[in-house]
């Protein structure tokens, strides 16, 4: 069976439960996490296995297939799509980890989910055989349904202070080694993602459960792991943001669909039918074109990167920065387009029983993710256009 066949199976299962996932959107929001049934549908669909290595029951799908699947889910419910996009990326990196931890995570259950975040909010203190880890992290999406986690940390010295030069690591922990802070996710959008805080108090981490961030970012980890599938050699700065931006674009597509359905039967306060309003139709068409352009740009970007890697090319910093610029701009373009149609949906679109307002809030919250901050990325990409590279520091971050 080919990767495309596997992806088609996943999408068919999502389509089979499309009405159910859409209907669970309100329940997810009320719970402040994914409803157990929504999580079950995702688990049963196989979406989280798309980027997982085949030796552990995964599909090793093309990252474009993964992105399109996330968009489809997010178009049904933003929180469900967001969790699929973020949790679904983690098996891609786990494929680069030591085989011992892969076996610990997936050996008895290939459907085990892995949470994050990657922000280096903890410190690894060296001890015999590994490290101890301490810290507090925000924004662990889907974490209630995950049994392992990736956490970003700074490698420390013997005193528990960040060592110099600064070295970042991704640390892999089982659920028993961290605490989920129950009431730490009270937000305006993406409420159903349950992106709660994580606390670790002096957990012991064997050295084999760590990956150096630079090794992941520059492709060393994938080569060291002996991975041959092209997708694992696409830059981290392309694959990691992919699930997040795919979710945002999918949310905008979902909102657009709800707006169109709403406008088809809506009558304004003046008594005129919205379907007869040329200005409303113009706004709808313009937004549809911009959201479609965002989809196309994101998918073309990851496909181009994949194809270049398949030819044996190692993407340069300037190419990675340009790719990140495309990804960031795709998210902003889609959300700006969404704003144009929501502003023309009328006051009743803001009622809590109308899904338009939830998609709108979810999209803006997704745009606020650090991966969508345009300034440093656009600056770095602009220097690349001039044939220059930025110095070490913030302008190279997440590229």
Coordinates of C-alpha atoms in Angstrom, one line a residue:
X1 CA 0.0 0.0 0.0
X2 CA 1.4 3.4 -1.0
X3 CA 1.6 6.5 1.2
X4 CA -1.2 8.0 -0.8
X5 CA -3.4 5.0 -0.1
X6 CA -2.7 5.4 3.6
X7 CA -3.5 9.1 3.6
X8 CA -6.7 8.4 1.6
X9 CA -7.8 6.0 4.3
X10 CA -7.2 8.5 7.0
X11 CA -9.2 11.2 5.2
X12 CA -12.0 8.7 4.5
X13 CA -12.3 8.0 8.2
X14 CA -12.3 11.8 9.0
X15 CA -15.0 12.3 6.4
X16 CA -17.0 9.5 7.8
X17 CA -17.0 11.3 11.2
X18 CA -17.1 14.9 9.8
X19 CA -20.5 15.8 11.2
X20 CA -19.6 14.3 14.6
X21 CA -16.3 16.2 14.8
X22 CA -18.0 19.5 13.8
X23 CA -20.8 18.9 16.4
X24 CA -18.2 18.3 19.2
X25 CA -16.6 21.7 18.7
X26 CA -18.8 23.3 21.3
X27 CA -18.2 20.4 23.8
X28 CA -14.4 20.8 23.3
X29 CA -14.6 24.5 24.1
X30 CA -16.8 23.9 27.2
X31 CA -14.4 21.3 28.5
X32 CA -11.3 23.3 27.8
X33 CA -9.8 20.3 26.1
X34 CA -10.7 17.8 23.4
X35 CA -13.8 15.8 24.3
X36 CA -12.8 12.1 24.7
X37 CA -14.9 11.2 21.7
X38 CA -13.1 13.8 19.5
X39 CA -9.8 12.4 20.6
X40 CA -11.0 8.8 19.9
X41 CA -12.0 9.8 16.3
X42 CA -8.5 11.3 15.7
X43 CA -6.8 8.3 17.2
X44 CA -8.9 5.8 15.2
X45 CA -8.4 7.8 12.0
X46 CA -4.6 7.3 12.0
X47 CA -3.8 11.0 11.4
X48 CA -1.2 11.0 14.2
X49 CA 0.6 8.1 12.5
X50 CA 1.0 9.9 9.2
X51 CA 4.6 11.2 10.0
X52 CA 5.4 8.2 12.3
X53 CA 8.2 5.8 11.2
X54 CA 7.0 2.6 9.6
X55 CA 8.9 0.4 12.0
X56 CA 6.6 1.7 14.7
X57 CA 3.4 1.4 12.8
X58 CA 3.6 4.7 11.0
X59 CA 2.9 5.8 7.4
X60 CA 5.9 8.0 6.7
X61 CA 3.6 10.1 4.6
X62 CA 4.5 13.1 2.5
X63 CA 4.3 16.2 4.7
X64 CA 2.0 17.8 2.2
X65 CA -0.5 14.9 2.7
X66 CA -0.2 15.5 6.5
X67 CA -0.9 19.3 6.0
X68 CA -3.9 18.7 3.8
X69 CA -5.4 16.3 6.3
X70 CA -4.9 18.8 9.2
X71 CA -6.6 21.4 7.1
X72 CA -9.6 19.1 6.6
X73 CA -9.9 18.5 10.3
X74 CA -9.5 22.1 11.3
X75 CA -12.2 23.0 8.8
X76 CA -14.6 20.9 10.9
X77 CA -13.4 22.2 14.3
X78 CA -10.5 24.4 15.0
X79 CA -9.3 22.8 18.3
X80 CA -9.4 19.3 16.9
X81 CA -7.4 20.4 13.8
X82 CA -4.9 22.3 16.0
X83 CA -4.3 19.2 18.1
X84 CA -4.0 17.0 15.0
X85 CA -1.4 19.5 13.6
X86 CA 0.7 19.9 16.7
X87 CA 0.6 16.4 18.2
X88 CA 0.8 14.9 14.7
X89 CA 4.2 16.5 14.0
X90 CA 5.9 15.0 17.1
X91 CA 6.3 11.5 15.6
X92 CA 8.4 13.0 12.9
X93 CA 11.0 14.1 15.4
X94 CA 10.6 11.0 17.5
X95 CA 11.8 9.1 14.5
X96 CA 15.2 10.8 15.0
X97 CA 15.5 9.8 18.7
X98 CA 17.3 6.9 20.2
X99 CA 15.7 3.6 19.4
X100 CA 15.4 2.9 23.1
X101 CA 13.0 5.8 23.7
X102 CA 11.1 5.0 20.5
X103 CA 10.5 1.5 21.9
X104 CA 9.4 2.9 25.3
X105 CA 6.9 5.2 23.6
X106 CA 5.5 3.0 20.9
X107 CA 6.6 -0.5 21.7
X108 CA 3.3 -1.6 23.3
X109 CA 1.0 1.0 21.6
X110 CA 1.9 2.6 18.3
X111 CA -1.1 5.0 18.9
X112 CA 0.6 6.7 21.9
X113 CA 0.5 10.4 21.6
X114 CA 3.3 12.8 22.4
X115 CA 2.8 16.4 23.5
X116 CA 5.2 19.4 23.7
X117 CA 6.1 22.5 24.0
X118 CA 9.6 23.2 22.6
X119 CA 10.2 26.6 24.2
X120 CA 13.4 26.2 26.3
X121 CA 11.7 27.0 29.7
X122 CA 13.6 24.4 31.7
X123 CA 17.2 23.6 32.6
X124 CA 19.0 20.2 32.3
X125 CA 21.5 19.7 35.0
X126 CA 24.2 17.0 34.2
X127 CA 24.3 14.0 36.5
X128 CA 25.7 10.5 36.1
X129 CA 24.0 8.8 33.1
X130 CA 22.0 11.9 32.0
X131 CA 20.4 14.9 33.5
X132 CA 17.8 16.2 36.0
X133 CA 15.2 18.6 34.6
X134 CA 13.3 21.3 36.3
X135 CA 11.0 24.0 34.9
X136 CA 7.5 25.2 33.9
X137 CA 6.2 25.3 30.4
X138 CA 3.1 26.9 28.8
X139 CA 0.9 25.8 25.9
X140 CA 1.0 22.0 25.8
X141 CA -1.7 21.4 23.3
X142 CA -3.7 18.2 23.5
X143 CA -1.7 17.2 26.6
X144 CA -4.6 15.5 28.5
X145 CA -4.6 12.8 25.8
X146 CA -0.8 12.3 25.6
X147 CA 1.3 9.9 27.6
X148 CA 4.8 11.3 26.6
X149 CA 6.1 14.8 26.0
X150 CA 8.8 16.8 24.2
X151 CA 10.0 19.7 26.4
X152 CA 12.5 22.4 25.4
X153 CA 15.3 23.1 27.8
X154 CA 18.7 24.7 28.1
X155 CA 21.6 22.5 28.9
X156 CA 23.0 23.6 32.3
X157 CA 26.2 23.4 34.2
X158 CA 26.7 21.5 37.5
X159 CA 25.0 24.4 39.4
X160 CA 21.8 24.2 37.4
X161 CA 22.5 27.4 35.5
X162 CA 22.3 27.6 31.7
X163 CA 25.8 26.7 30.3
X164 CA 27.7 29.0 28.0
X165 CA 27.6 28.9 25.0
X166 CA 23.9 28.4 25.1
X167 CA 22.8 24.9 24.0
X168 CA 19.2 23.9 23.6
X169 CA 17.8 20.4 23.8
X170 CA 14.5 18.6 23.3
X171 CA 13.8 16.4 26.3
X172 CA 11.5 13.3 26.2
X173 CA 9.6 12.5 29.3
X174 CA 6.9 10.0 30.3
X175 CA 3.6 11.2 31.9
X176 CA 4.8 10.1 35.3
X177 CA 7.6 12.6 35.3
X178 CA 5.6 15.8 34.8
X179 CA 2.4 17.5 36.1
X180 CA -0.3 19.0 34.0
X181 CA -1.6 22.2 35.7
X182 CA -5.4 21.7 35.5
X183 CA -6.7 25.3 35.5
X184 CA -4.0 26.9 33.4
X185 CA -5.8 27.3 30.0
X186 CA -8.4 30.1 30.2
X187 CA -8.3 31.8 26.8
X188 CA -10.4 33.5 24.2
X189 CA -9.8 31.1 21.4
X190 CA -8.7 27.5 20.7
X191 CA -10.1 26.7 24.2
X192 CA -10.8 23.1 23.2
X193 CA -7.1 22.4 22.6
X194 CA -6.4 22.2 26.3
X195 CA -3.0 23.8 25.9
X196 CA -2.2 23.7 29.6
X197 CA 1.0 24.4 31.6
X198 CA 3.5 21.6 32.4
X199 CA 5.6 21.5 35.6
X200 CA 8.7 19.3 36.1
X201 CA 10.4 19.0 39.4
X202 CA 13.9 17.5 39.3
X203 CA 13.0 14.6 37.0
X204 CA 15.8 12.3 36.0
X205 CA 16.3 12.1 32.2
X206 CA 18.6 9.4 30.8
X207 CA 20.9 10.9 28.1
X208 CA 19.3 8.8 25.4
X209 CA 16.0 10.6 26.0
X210 CA 17.4 13.9 24.8
X211 CA 18.0 15.5 21.4
X212 CA 20.1 18.6 20.8
X213 CA 18.0 21.2 19.1
X214 CA 20.8 22.2 16.6
X215 CA 21.1 18.5 15.6
X216 CA 17.4 18.4 14.8
X217 CA 17.4 21.8 13.0
X218 CA 20.5 21.2 10.8
X219 CA 19.5 17.6 9.8
X220 CA 22.3 15.9 11.8
X221 CA 19.8 13.9 14.0
X222 CA 18.0 12.4 11.0
X223 CA 21.3 11.4 9.4
X224 CA 22.6 9.9 12.6
X225 CA 19.4 7.9 13.0
X226 CA 19.9 6.4 9.5
X227 CA 16.6 7.6 8.2
X228 CA 16.2 7.2 4.5
X229 CA 12.7 8.5 3.9
X230 CA 12.9 12.0 2.3
X231 CA 10.4 13.6 4.6
X232 CA 12.7 13.2 7.6
X233 CA 15.3 15.3 5.9
X234 CA 13.0 18.3 5.2
X235 CA 14.2 21.1 7.5
X236 CA 12.6 21.2 11.0
X237 CA 11.8 24.9 10.3
X238 CA 9.6 23.8 7.5
X239 CA 7.9 20.7 9.1
X240 CA 7.3 21.9 12.6
X241 CA 5.4 25.1 11.6
X242 CA 3.5 23.1 9.0
X243 CA 1.0 21.5 11.3
X244 CA 0.3 24.8 13.1
X245 CA -0.2 26.9 9.9
X246 CA -2.2 24.2 8.3
X247 CA -4.6 24.3 11.2
X248 CA -5.0 28.1 11.0
X249 CA -5.7 27.9 7.2
X250 CA -8.1 25.0 7.8
X251 CA -9.9 27.1 10.5
X252 CA -10.3 29.9 8.0
X253 CA -11.6 27.5 5.4
X254 CA -14.2 26.3 7.9
X255 CA -15.2 29.8 8.9
X256 CA -15.6 30.7 5.2
X257 CA -17.8 27.6 4.6
X258 CA -20.0 28.6 7.6
X259 CA -20.2 32.2 6.4
X260 CA -21.3 31.1 2.9
X261 CA -24.0 28.9 4.3
X262 CA -25.1 31.7 6.6
X263 CA -25.2 34.3 3.8
X264 CA -27.2 32.0 1.5
X265 CA -30.2 32.3 3.7
X266 CA -29.6 35.5 5.7
X267 CA -31.7 38.5 5.4
X268 CA -30.3 41.9 6.6
X269 CA -32.1 44.3 8.9
X270 CA -33.2 46.3 5.8
X271 CA -35.0 43.2 4.6
X272 CA -32.7 42.5 1.7
X273 CA -31.3 39.1 1.1
X274 CA -27.5 38.8 1.5
X275 CA -27.3 36.6 -1.6
X276 CA -28.5 39.7 -3.6
X277 CA -25.9 42.0 -2.2
X278 CA -23.1 42.5 -4.7
X279 CA -20.8 44.0 -2.1
X280 CA -21.2 41.0 0.3
X281 CA -20.6 38.6 -2.7
X282 CA -17.5 40.6 -3.7
X283 CA -16.1 40.3 -0.1
X284 CA -16.9 36.6 -0.1
X285 CA -15.2 35.9 -3.4
X286 CA -12.1 38.0 -2.4
X287 CA -11.8 36.1 0.9
X288 CA -12.2 32.8 -0.8
X289 CA -9.4 33.6 -3.3
X290 CA -7.1 34.8 -0.5
X291 CA -7.7 31.7 1.7
X292 CA -7.2 29.5 -1.4
X293 CA -3.9 31.3 -2.1
X294 CA -2.7 30.7 1.4
X295 CA -3.4 27.0 1.1
X296 CA -1.7 26.8 -2.2
X297 CA 1.4 28.8 -1.0
X298 CA 1.8 26.6 2.1
X299 CA 1.5 23.3 0.2
X300 CA 3.7 24.5 -2.6
X301 CA 6.3 25.6 -0.1
X302 CA 6.6 22.2 1.6
X303 CA 6.4 20.3 -1.7
X304 CA 9.2 22.4 -3.2
X305 CA 11.3 21.8 -0.1
X306 CA 10.6 18.1 -0.2
X307 CA 11.4 17.8 -3.9
X308 CA 14.7 19.7 -3.4
X309 CA 15.7 17.4 -0.6
X310 CA 14.8 14.4 -2.7
X311 CA 17.2 15.6 -5.3
X312 CA 20.0 15.7 -2.7
X313 CA 19.9 19.4 -2.1
X314 CA 20.5 20.7 1.4
X315 CA 18.4 23.9 1.8
X316 CA 20.5 27.0 2.6
X317 CA 19.6 29.4 5.4
X318 CA 18.3 31.8 2.9
X319 CA 16.0 29.2 1.4
X320 CA 14.8 28.1 4.8
X321 CA 14.1 31.8 5.7
X322 CA 12.2 32.3 2.5
X323 CA 10.2 29.2 3.2
X324 CA 9.3 30.4 6.7
X325 CA 8.3 33.8 5.2
X326 CA 5.9 32.0 2.9
X327 CA 4.5 30.0 5.8
X328 CA 4.0 33.0 8.1
X329 CA 2.5 35.1 5.3
X330 CA 0.1 32.3 4.4
X331 CA -1.4 32.4 7.9
X332 CA -1.7 36.2 8.1
X333 CA -3.3 36.4 4.6
X334 CA -5.9 33.8 5.5
X335 CA -6.8 35.4 8.8
X336 CA -7.1 38.8 7.3
X337 CA -9.4 37.4 4.6
X338 CA -11.5 35.8 7.4
X339 CA -11.9 39.1 9.1
X340 CA -13.4 40.6 5.9
X341 CA -16.2 38.0 5.8
X342 CA -16.8 37.8 9.5
X343 CA -17.3 41.6 9.6
X344 CA -20.1 41.0 7.0
X345 CA -21.8 38.1 8.8
X346 CA -23.9 40.4 10.9
X347 CA -24.4 40.6 14.7
X348 CA -26.0 37.1 14.9
X349 CA -22.7 35.6 13.8
X350 CA -21.4 36.6 17.2
X351 CA -23.9 34.5 19.1
X352 CA -22.3 31.6 21.0
X353 CA -24.5 29.1 19.2
X354 CA -23.1 30.3 15.8
X355 CA -19.9 28.5 14.9
X356 CA -18.6 31.5 12.9
X357 CA -17.6 33.3 16.0
X358 CA -15.7 30.3 17.4
X359 CA -13.8 29.8 14.2
X360 CA -12.9 33.5 14.2
X361 CA -11.6 33.4 17.7
X362 CA -9.7 30.2 17.1
X363 CA -8.0 31.6 14.0
X364 CA -6.8 34.7 15.7
X365 CA -5.5 32.7 18.7
X366 CA -3.7 30.4 16.3
X367 CA -2.2 33.5 14.5
X368 CA -0.8 34.6 17.9
X369 CA 1.5 31.5 18.1
X370 CA 5.2 32.4 18.2
X371 CA 5.7 30.6 14.9
X372 CA 3.6 33.2 13.1
X373 CA 5.5 36.3 14.4
X374 CA 6.5 38.0 11.1
X375 CA 9.1 40.6 12.1
X376 CA 12.4 38.6 12.6
X377 CA 11.5 36.0 9.9
X378 CA 10.7 38.7 7.3
X379 CA 13.9 40.5 8.3
X380 CA 16.0 37.4 7.9
X381 CA 14.4 36.5 4.6
X382 CA 14.9 40.0 3.3
X383 CA 18.6 39.8 4.0
X384 CA 18.6 36.6 2.1
X385 CA 17.1 38.3 -0.9
X386 CA 20.1 40.7 -0.7
X387 CA 22.5 37.7 -0.6
X388 CA 23.3 38.3 3.1
X389 CA 22.8 36.3 6.2
X390 CA 21.8 37.7 9.6
X391 CA 24.2 37.3 12.6
X392 CA 23.7 34.8 15.3
X393 CA 20.8 35.6 17.5
X394 CA 17.0 36.3 17.3
X395 CA 17.0 36.8 13.5
X396 CA 18.1 33.1 13.1
X397 CA 15.6 31.8 15.6
X398 CA 13.2 29.1 14.3
X399 CA 14.8 29.2 10.9

